[in-house]
Short mmCIF file of C-alpha atoms in Angstrom, two decimals:
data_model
loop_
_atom_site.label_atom_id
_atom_site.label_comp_id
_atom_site.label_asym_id
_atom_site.label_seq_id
_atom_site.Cartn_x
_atom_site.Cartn_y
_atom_site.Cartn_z
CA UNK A 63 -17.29 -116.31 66.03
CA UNK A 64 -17.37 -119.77 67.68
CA UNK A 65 -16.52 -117.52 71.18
CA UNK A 66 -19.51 -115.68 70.44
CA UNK A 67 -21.65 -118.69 69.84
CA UNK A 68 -20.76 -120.22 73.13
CA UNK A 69 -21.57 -117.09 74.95
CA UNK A 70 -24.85 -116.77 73.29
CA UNK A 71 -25.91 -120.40 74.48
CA UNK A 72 -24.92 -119.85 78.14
CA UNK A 73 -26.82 -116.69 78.37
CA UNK A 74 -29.76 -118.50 77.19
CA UNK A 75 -28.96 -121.27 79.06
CA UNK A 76 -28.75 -118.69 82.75
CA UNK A 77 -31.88 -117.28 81.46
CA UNK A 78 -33.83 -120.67 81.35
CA UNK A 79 -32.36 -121.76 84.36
CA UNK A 80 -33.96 -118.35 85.86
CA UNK A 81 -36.96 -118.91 84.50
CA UNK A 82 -37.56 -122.55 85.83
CA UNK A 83 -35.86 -121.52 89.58
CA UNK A 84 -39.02 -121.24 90.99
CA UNK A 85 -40.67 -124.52 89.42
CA UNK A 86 -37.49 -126.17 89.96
CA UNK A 87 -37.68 -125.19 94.04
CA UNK A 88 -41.09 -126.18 94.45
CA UNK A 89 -39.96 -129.95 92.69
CA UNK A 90 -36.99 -130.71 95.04
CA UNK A 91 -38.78 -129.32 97.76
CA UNK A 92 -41.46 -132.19 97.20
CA UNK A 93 -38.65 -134.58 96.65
CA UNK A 94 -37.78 -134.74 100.33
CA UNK A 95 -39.10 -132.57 103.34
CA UNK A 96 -36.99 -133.88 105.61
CA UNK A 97 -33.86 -131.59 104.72
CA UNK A 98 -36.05 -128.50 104.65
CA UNK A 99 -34.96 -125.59 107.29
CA UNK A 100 -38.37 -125.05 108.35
CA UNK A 101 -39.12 -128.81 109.20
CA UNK A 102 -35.50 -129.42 110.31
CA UNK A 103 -36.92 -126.87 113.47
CA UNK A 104 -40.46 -128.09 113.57
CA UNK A 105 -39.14 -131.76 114.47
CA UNK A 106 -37.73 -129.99 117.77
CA UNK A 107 -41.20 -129.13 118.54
CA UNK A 108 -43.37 -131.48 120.09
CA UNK A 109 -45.76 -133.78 117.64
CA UNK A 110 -48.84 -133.02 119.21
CA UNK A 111 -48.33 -129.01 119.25
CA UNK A 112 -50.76 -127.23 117.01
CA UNK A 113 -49.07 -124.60 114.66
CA UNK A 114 -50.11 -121.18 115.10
CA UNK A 115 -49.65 -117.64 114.52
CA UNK A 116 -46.23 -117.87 116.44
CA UNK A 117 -45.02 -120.35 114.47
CA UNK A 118 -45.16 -118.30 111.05
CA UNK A 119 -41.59 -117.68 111.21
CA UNK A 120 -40.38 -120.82 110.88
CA UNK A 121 -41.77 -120.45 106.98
CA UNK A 122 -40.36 -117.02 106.68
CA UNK A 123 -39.00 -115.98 104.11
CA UNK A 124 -41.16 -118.47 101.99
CA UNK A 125 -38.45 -120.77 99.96
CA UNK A 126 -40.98 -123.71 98.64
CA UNK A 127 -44.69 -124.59 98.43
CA UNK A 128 -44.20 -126.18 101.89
CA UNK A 129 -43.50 -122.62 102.99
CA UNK A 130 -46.58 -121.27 101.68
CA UNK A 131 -49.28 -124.23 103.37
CA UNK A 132 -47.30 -123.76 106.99
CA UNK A 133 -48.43 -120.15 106.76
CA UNK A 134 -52.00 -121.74 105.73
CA UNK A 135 -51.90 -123.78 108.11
CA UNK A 136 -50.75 -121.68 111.08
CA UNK A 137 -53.68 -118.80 110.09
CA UNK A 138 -56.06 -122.17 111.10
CA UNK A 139 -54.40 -123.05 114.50
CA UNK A 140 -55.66 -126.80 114.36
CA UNK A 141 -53.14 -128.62 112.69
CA UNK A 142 -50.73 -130.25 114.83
CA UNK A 143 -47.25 -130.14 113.99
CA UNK A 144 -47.19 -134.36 113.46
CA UNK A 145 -50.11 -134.23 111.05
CA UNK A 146 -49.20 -131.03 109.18
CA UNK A 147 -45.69 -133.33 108.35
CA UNK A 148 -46.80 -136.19 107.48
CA UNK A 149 -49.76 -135.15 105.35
CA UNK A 150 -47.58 -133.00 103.49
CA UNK A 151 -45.05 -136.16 103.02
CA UNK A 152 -48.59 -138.59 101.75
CA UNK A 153 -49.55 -135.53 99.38
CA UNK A 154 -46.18 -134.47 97.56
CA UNK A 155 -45.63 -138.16 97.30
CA UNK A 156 -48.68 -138.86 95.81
CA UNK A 157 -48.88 -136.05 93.44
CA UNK A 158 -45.15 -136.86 92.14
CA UNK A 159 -45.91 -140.66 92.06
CA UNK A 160 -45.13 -142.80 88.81
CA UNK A 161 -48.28 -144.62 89.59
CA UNK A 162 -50.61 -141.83 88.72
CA UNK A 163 -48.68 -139.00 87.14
CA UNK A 164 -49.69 -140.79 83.71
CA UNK A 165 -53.20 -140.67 84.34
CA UNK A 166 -55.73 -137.52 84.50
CA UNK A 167 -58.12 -138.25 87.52
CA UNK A 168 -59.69 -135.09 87.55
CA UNK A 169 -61.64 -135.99 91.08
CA UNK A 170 -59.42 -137.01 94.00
CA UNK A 171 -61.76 -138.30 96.95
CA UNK A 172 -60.53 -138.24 100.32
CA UNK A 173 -62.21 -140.77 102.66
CA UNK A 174 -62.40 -140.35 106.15
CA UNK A 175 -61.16 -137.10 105.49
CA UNK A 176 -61.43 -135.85 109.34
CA UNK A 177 -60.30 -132.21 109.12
CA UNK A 178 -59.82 -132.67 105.27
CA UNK A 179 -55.81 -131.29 105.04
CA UNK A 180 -54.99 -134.07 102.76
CA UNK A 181 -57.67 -132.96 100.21
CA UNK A 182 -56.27 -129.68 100.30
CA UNK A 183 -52.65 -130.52 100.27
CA UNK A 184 -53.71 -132.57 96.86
CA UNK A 185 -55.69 -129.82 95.22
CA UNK A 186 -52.96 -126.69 95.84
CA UNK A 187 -50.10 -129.26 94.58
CA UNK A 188 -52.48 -129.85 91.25
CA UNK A 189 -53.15 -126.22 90.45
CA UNK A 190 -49.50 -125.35 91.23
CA UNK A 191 -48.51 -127.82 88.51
CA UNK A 192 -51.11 -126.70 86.13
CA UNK A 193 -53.63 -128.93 86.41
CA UNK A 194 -56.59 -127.11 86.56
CA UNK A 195 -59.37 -129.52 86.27
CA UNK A 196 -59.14 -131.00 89.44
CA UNK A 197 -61.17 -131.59 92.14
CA UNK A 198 -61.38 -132.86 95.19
CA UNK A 199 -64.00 -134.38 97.72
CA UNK A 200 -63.68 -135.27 101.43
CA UNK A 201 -66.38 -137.95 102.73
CA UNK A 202 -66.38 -138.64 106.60
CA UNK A 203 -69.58 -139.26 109.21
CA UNK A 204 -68.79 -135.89 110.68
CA UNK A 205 -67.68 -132.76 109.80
CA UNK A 206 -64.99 -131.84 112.77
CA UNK A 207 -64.79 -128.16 113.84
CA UNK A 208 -61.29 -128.21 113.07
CA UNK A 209 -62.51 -128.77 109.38
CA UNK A 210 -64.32 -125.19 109.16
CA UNK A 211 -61.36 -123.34 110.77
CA UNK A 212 -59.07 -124.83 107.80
CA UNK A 213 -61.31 -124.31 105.61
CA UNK A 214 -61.82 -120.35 106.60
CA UNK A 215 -57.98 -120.13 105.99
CA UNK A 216 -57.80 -122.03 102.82
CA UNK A 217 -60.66 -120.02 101.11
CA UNK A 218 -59.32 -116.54 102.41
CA UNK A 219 -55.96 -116.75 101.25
CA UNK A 220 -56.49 -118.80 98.01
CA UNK A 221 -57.76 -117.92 94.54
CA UNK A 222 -61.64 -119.13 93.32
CA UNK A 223 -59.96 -121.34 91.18
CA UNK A 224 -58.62 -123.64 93.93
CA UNK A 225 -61.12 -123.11 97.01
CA UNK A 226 -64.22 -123.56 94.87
CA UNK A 227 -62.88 -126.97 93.88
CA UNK A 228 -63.11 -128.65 96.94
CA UNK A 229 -66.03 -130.04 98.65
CA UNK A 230 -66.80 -131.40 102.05
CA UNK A 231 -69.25 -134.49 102.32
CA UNK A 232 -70.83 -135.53 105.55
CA UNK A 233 -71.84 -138.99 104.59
CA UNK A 234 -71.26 -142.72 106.13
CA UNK A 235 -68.96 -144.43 103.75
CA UNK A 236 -71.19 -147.33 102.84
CA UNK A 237 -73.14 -144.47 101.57
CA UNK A 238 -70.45 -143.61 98.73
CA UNK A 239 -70.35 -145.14 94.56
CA UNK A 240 -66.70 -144.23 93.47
CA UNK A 241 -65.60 -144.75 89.52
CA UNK A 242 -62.66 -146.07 88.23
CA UNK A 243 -62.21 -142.01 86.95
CA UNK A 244 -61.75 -141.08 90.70
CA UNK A 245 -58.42 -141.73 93.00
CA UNK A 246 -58.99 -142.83 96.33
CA UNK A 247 -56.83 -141.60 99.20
CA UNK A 248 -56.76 -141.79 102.90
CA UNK A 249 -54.03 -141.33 105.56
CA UNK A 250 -54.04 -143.34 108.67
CA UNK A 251 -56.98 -144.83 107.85
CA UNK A 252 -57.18 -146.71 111.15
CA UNK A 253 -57.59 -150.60 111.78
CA UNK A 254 -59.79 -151.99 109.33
CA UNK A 255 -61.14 -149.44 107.95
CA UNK A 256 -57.88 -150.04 105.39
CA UNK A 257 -59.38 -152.91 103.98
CA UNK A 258 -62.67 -151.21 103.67
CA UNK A 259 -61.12 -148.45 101.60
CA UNK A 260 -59.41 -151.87 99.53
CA UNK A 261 -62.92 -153.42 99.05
CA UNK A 262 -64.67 -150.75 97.86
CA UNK A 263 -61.86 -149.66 95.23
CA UNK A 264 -60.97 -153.27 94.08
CA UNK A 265 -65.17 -153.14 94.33
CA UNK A 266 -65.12 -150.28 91.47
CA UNK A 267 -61.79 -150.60 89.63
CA UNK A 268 -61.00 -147.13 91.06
CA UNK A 269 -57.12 -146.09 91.76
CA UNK A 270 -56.50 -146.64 95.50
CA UNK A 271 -53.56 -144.39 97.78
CA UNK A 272 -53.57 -145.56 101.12
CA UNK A 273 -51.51 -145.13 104.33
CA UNK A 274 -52.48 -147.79 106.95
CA UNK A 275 -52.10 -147.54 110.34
CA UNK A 276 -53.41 -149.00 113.63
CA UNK A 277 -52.73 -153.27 112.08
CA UNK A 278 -54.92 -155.55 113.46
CA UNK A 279 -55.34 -159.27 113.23
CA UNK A 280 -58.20 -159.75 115.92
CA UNK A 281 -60.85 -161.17 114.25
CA UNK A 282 -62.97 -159.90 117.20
CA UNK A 283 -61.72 -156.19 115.73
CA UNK A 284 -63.30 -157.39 112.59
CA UNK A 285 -60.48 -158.22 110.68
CA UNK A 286 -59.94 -161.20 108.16
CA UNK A 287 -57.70 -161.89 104.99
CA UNK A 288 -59.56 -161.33 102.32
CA UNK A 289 -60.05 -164.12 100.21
CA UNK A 290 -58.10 -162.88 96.83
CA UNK A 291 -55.34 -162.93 98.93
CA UNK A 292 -54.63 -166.23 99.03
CA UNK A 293 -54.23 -166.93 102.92
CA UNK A 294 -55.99 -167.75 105.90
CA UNK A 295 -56.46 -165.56 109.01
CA UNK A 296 -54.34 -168.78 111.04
CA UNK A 297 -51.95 -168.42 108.19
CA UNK A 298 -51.51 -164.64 108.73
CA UNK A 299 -51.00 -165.28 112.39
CA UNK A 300 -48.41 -168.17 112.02
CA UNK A 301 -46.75 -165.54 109.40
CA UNK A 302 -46.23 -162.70 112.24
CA UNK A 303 -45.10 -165.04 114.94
CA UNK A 304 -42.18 -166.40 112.05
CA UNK A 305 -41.23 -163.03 111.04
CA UNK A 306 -41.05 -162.00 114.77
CA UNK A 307 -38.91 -164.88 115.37
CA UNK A 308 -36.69 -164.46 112.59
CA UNK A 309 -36.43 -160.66 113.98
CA UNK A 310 -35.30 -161.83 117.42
CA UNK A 311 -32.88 -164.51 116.14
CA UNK A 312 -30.69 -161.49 113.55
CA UNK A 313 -31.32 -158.60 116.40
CA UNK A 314 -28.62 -158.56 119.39
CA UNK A 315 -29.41 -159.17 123.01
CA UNK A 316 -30.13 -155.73 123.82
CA UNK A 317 -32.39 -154.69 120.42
CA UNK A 318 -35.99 -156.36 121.17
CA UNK A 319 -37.85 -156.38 117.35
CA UNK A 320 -41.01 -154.18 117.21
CA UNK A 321 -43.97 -155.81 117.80
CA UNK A 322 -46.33 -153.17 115.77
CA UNK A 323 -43.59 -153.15 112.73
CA UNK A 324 -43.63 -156.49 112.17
CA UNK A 325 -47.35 -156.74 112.49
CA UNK A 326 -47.86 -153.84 110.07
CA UNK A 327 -45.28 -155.18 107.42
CA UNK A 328 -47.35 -158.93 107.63
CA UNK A 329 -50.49 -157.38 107.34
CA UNK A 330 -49.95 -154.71 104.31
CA UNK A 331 -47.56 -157.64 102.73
CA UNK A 332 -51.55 -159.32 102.21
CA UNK A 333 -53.37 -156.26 101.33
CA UNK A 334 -51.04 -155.67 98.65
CA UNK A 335 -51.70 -159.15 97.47
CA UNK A 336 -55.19 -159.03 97.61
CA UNK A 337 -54.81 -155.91 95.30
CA UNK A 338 -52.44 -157.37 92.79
CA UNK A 339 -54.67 -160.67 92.42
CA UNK A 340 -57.32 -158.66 91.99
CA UNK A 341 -55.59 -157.22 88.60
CA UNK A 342 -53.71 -153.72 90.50
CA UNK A 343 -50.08 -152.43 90.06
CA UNK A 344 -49.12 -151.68 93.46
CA UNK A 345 -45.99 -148.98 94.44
CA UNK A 346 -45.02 -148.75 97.60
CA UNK A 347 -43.22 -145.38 99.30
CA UNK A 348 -41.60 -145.66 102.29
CA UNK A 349 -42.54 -141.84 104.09
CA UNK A 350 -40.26 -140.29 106.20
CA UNK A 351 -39.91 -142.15 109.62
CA UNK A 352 -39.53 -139.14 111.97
CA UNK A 353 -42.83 -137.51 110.36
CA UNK A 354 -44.73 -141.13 111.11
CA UNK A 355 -43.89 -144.12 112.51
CA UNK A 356 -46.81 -145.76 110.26
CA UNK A 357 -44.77 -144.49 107.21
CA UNK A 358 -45.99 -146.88 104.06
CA UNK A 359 -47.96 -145.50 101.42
CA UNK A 360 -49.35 -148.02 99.33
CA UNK A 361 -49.99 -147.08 95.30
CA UNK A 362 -52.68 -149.03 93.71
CA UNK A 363 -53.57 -148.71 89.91
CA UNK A 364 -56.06 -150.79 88.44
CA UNK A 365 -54.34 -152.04 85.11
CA UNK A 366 -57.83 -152.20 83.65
CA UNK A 367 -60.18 -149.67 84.21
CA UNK A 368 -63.59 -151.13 84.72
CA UNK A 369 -65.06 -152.37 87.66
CA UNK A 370 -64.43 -155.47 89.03
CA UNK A 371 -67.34 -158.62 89.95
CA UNK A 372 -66.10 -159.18 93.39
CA UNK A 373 -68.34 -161.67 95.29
CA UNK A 374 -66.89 -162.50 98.13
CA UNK A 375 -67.84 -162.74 102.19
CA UNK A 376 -65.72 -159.50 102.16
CA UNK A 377 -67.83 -157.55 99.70
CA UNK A 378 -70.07 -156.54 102.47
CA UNK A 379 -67.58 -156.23 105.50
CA UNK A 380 -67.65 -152.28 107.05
CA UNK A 381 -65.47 -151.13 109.44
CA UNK A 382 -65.93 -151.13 113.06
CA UNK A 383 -69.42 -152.72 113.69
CA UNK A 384 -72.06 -151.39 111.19
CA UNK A 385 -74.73 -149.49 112.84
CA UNK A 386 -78.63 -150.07 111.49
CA UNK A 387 -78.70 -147.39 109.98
CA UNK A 388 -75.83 -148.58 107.88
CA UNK A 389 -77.23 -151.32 106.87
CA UNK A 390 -80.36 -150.06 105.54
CA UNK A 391 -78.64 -147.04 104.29
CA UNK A 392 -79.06 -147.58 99.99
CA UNK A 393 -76.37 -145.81 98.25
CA UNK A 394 -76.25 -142.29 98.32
CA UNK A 395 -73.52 -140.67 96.48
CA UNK A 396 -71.83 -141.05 93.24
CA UNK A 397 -68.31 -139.81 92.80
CA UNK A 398 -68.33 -138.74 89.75
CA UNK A 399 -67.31 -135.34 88.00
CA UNK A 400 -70.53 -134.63 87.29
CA UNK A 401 -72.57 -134.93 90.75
CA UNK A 402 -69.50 -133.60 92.71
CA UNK A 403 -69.68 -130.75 90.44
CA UNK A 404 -73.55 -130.15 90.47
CA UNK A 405 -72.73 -130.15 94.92
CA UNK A 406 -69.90 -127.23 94.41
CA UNK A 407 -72.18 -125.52 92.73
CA UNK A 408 -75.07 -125.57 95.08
CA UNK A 409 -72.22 -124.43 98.18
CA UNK A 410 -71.48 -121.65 96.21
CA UNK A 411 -74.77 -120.60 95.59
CA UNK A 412 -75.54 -120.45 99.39
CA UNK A 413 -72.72 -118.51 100.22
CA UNK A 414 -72.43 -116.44 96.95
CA UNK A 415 -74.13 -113.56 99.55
CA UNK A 416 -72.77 -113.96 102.81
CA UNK A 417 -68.92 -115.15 103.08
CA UNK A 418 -69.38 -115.96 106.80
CA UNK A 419 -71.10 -119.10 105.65
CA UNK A 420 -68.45 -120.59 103.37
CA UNK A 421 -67.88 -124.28 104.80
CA UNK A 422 -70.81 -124.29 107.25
CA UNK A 423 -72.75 -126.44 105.18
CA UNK A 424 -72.53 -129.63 103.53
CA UNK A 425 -73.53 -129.85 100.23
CA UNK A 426 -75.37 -133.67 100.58
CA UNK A 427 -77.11 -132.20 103.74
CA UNK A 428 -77.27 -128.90 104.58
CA UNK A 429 -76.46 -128.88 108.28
CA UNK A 430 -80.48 -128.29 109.39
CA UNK A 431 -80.57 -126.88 112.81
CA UNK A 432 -82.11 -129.33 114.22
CA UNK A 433 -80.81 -133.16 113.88
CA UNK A 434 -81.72 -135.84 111.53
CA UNK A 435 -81.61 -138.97 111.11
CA UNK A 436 -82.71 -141.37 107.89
CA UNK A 437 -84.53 -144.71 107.37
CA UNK A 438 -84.66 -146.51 103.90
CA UNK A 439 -87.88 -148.36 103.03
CA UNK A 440 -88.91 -150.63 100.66
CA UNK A 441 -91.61 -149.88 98.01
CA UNK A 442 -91.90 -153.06 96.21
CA UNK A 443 -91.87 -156.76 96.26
CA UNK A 444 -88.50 -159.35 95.06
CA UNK A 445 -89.36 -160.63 91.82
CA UNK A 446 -89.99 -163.96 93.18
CA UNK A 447 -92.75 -162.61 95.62
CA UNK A 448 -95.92 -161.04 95.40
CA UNK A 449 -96.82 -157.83 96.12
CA UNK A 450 -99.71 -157.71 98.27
CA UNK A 451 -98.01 -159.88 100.73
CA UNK A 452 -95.47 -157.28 101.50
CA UNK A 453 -95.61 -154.23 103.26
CA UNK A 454 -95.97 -150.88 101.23
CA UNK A 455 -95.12 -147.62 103.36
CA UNK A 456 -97.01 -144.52 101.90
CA UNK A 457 -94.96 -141.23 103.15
CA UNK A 458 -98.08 -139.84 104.33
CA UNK A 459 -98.50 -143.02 106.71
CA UNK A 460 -94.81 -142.46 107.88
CA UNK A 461 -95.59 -138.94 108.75
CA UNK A 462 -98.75 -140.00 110.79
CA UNK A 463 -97.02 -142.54 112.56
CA UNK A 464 -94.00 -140.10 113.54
CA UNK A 465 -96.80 -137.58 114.52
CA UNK A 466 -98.36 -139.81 116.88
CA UNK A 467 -94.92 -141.16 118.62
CA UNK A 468 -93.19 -137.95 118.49
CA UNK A 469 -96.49 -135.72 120.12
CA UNK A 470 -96.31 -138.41 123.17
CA UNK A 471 -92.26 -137.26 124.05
CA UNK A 472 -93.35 -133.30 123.38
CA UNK A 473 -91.63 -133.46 119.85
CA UNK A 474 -92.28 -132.67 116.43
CA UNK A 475 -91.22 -134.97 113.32
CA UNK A 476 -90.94 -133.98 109.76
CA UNK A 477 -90.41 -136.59 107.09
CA UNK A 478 -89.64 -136.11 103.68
CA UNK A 479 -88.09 -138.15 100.90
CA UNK A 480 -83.96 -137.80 100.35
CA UNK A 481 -82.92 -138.19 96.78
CA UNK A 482 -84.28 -140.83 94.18
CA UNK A 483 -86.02 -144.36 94.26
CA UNK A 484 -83.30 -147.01 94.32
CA UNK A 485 -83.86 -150.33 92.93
CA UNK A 486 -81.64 -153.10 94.76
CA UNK A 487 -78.89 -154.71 92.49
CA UNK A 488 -79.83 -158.33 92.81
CA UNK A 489 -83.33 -158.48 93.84
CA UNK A 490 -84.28 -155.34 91.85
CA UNK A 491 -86.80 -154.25 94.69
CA UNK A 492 -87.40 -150.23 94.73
CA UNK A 493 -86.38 -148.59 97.69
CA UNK A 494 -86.98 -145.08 99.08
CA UNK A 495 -84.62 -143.51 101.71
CA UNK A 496 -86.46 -140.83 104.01
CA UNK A 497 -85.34 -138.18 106.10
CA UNK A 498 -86.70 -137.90 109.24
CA UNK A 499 -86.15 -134.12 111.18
CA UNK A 500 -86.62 -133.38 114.61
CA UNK A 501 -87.89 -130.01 116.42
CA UNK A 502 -88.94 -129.61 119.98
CA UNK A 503 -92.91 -129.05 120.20
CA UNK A 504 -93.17 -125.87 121.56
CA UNK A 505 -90.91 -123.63 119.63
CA UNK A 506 -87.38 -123.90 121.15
CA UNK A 507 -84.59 -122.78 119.15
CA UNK A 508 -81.85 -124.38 120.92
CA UNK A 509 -80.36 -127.67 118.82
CA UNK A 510 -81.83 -131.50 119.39
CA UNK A 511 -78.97 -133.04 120.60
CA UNK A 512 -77.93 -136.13 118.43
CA UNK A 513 -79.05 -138.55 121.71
CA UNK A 514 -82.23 -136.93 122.02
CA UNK A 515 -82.90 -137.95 117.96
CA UNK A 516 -81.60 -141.18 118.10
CA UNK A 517 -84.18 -142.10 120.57
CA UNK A 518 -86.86 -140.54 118.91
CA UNK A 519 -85.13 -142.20 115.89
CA UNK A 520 -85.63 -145.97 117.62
CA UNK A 521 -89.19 -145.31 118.50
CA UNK A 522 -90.30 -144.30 115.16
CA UNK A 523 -88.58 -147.34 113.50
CA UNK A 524 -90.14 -150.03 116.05
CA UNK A 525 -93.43 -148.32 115.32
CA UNK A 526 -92.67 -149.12 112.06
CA UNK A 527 -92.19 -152.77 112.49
CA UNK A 528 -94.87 -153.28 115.01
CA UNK A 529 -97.35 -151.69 112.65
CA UNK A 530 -96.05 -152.74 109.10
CA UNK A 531 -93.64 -156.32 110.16
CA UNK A 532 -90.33 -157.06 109.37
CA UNK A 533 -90.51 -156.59 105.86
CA UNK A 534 -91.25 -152.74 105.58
CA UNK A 535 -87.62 -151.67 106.35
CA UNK A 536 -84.43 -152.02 103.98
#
């Protein structure tokens, strides 16, 4: 009897284990990428070769999830063999991280998305796992080409389900309202543009996944400490020439320390202050080193979720240089389940007919044929001044003006109002952001290029200040 027993429970026991193989696969192969066969022979190709239709065996037969998105991405042909690695490495370790595995965030935004692989990695890994509620969002200034051709493979091999929850966003990021509901990620997020992405979720109280790369601490690059971390830009400079130092003095003749490490461990050491003081849990995962040199994925939960009042000198830094446009730019877009939701909705109802147009068009603009380009303008006075001594821009005005300028260069301008009236935080002055579309004058088809509009763009807005002052433009 007690023989019996025992053989009951380990046939039960086999047929568990059979039934969680697969699961169980998919979970170590997550774990750690580096011992997989396929990447063990994609490291002996070079890092800048893009994995195509030849390279399908190397995920043949398919042993793991990573098996199935190298055949994805080899059907796309754009991915190259460095980013494929090390995107995979930032998503699996995101998905499995303590930091967030607690907490539902049913929108995952991916900023400065470029071709937008990370956003997809994320949203297979959370339908694979069950979680079908969510979605994800890539924001950057352009849409690159390589971004349709992975997004043709990705919505003909994979269910509604999956490719009808992910959305591309052609936006400036100064034009983006996260919530403390939506996780922030980027990968490589170059130079500054790391401490932008820090800003604006500390900004919000949203959850922040971030892998830095390009470390700076040229101020004339536009970087500086920022000021909940505690330390001075002098202080952060006296800090990397110490800790290259004390690398010299413990390294042998022969092993010189590296320069860009020891910048890059300095320089995330302070974001990741700035993040805790600012009331964030912060995890750190080291990636694998021969996918990226630039291998440290920072974790940052908010341990309250509201937003935060952050008024500091940083609160309106952008990366780079901000362009005018930029700055007069009110806020656009509002991550939020709800908006992003209403915008996958609207892409599928353009291509619901006509499947050779999924992810030609952006769901905040609709890729018009001919370029655009937008100027916000006020509509009403600060509470402190009166009306009538301010400028008021009627659209009809606007139109007439862009009539006149555009007729002189043999073009035609169209100008029409883009979304809602915004009223300023502080000031609570109404704004209006316009859209201003240009078309050659005597019936061309071919595109405006985006030089062409962006001189037509600049006359238009100094007629605008010669003809209204100063005042009239956000």
């Amino acid at each position: 009897m007690i023989t019996f027993c025992r053989k009951k429970k380990l046939c039960s026991l086999i047929l568990l284990l059979l039934i969680l193989l697969p699961n169980l696969v998919i979970a170590l192969s997550t774990v750690d990428a580096s011992r997989h066969p396929a990447v063990l022979e994609l490291l002996k190709i070079r890092p800048r070769t893009r994995l195509k239709e030849h390279h399908k065996h190397l995920f043949e037969p398919k042993r793991s999830l990573l098996d199935d998105l190298g055949l994805l991405v080899c059907d796309a042909g754009v991915v190259h063999r460095k980013e494929f690695l090390e995107t995979y490495a930032a998503a699996t370790a995101i998905h499995n991280s303590n930091s967030f595995n607690d907490i539902s965030y049913t929108l995952v935004a991916d900023l400065a998305a470029g071709h937008g692989l990370l956003g997809w990695f994320l949203l297979i890994l959370a339908k694979e796992s069950g979680f079908q509620k969510r979605s994800v969002v890539c924001v950057d200034r352009r849409k690159p080409p390589s971004a349709e051709k992975i997004n043709k493979a990705m919505r003909k091999n994979l269910v509604d389900t999956v490719r009808w929850s992910y959305t591309y966003l052609e936006a400036p990021l100064t034009a983006i309202m996260p919530s403390h509901q939506s996780l922030l990620v980027s990968v490589h997020a170059c130079g500054t543009l790391s401490d932008v992405l820090i800003e604006m979720a500390m900004r919000h109280g949203a959850p922040l996944a971030l892998v830095p790369c390009c470390h700076t601490i040229d101020k004339a690059m536009g970087y500086e400490p920022h000021q909940l971390s505690g330390i001075t830009l002098n202080a952060v400079r006296r800090l990397v020439e110490e800790e290259k130092k004390r690398q010299r003095e413990i390294s042998s003749n022969s092993d010189r320390p590296d320069s860009e490490s020891v910048l890059a461990n300095v320089v995330d050491r302070v974001r990741c202050n700035t993040l805790q003081n600012s009331g964030y849990e912060i995890e750190e995962i080291m990636l694998p080193v021969r996918f990226t040199a630039r291998n440290r994925l920072i974790l940052a939960k908010p341990l309250v979720t509201t937003e935060f009042d952050i008024t500091s000198k940083d609160s309106q830094k952008t990366f780079s240089k901000p362009t005018l446009a930029d700055r007069r730019m009110p806020p656009l877009i509002s991550l939020t389940d709800n908006s992003i939701e209403m915008m996958r909705l609207a892409t599928m109802h353009n291509v619901q007919n006509d499947e050779s147009l999924i992810a030609q068009q952006s769901p905040r603009q609709k890729s018009p044929k001919h370029f655009s380009l937008h100027l916000a303008v006020w509509l009403s006075a600060p509470a402190d001044e009166k009306a009538d001594h301010l400028p008021f821009v009627p659209i009809e005005d606007l139109q007439a003006l862009a009539n006149r300028i555009c007729n002189d260069q043999g073009m035609v301008c169209f100008v029409e109002k883009d979304g809602d009236v915004i009223s300023a935080n502080t000031s609570n002055r109404q704004s209006q952001l316009y859209r201003f579309q240009y078309k050659y004058q005597d019936g061309r088809q071919e595109n405006v290029s985006r030089a062409t509009a962006k001189q037509m763009h600049k006359l238009i807005r100094n007629g605008i200040l010669e003809t209204y002052g100063d005042q009239a433009l956000r």
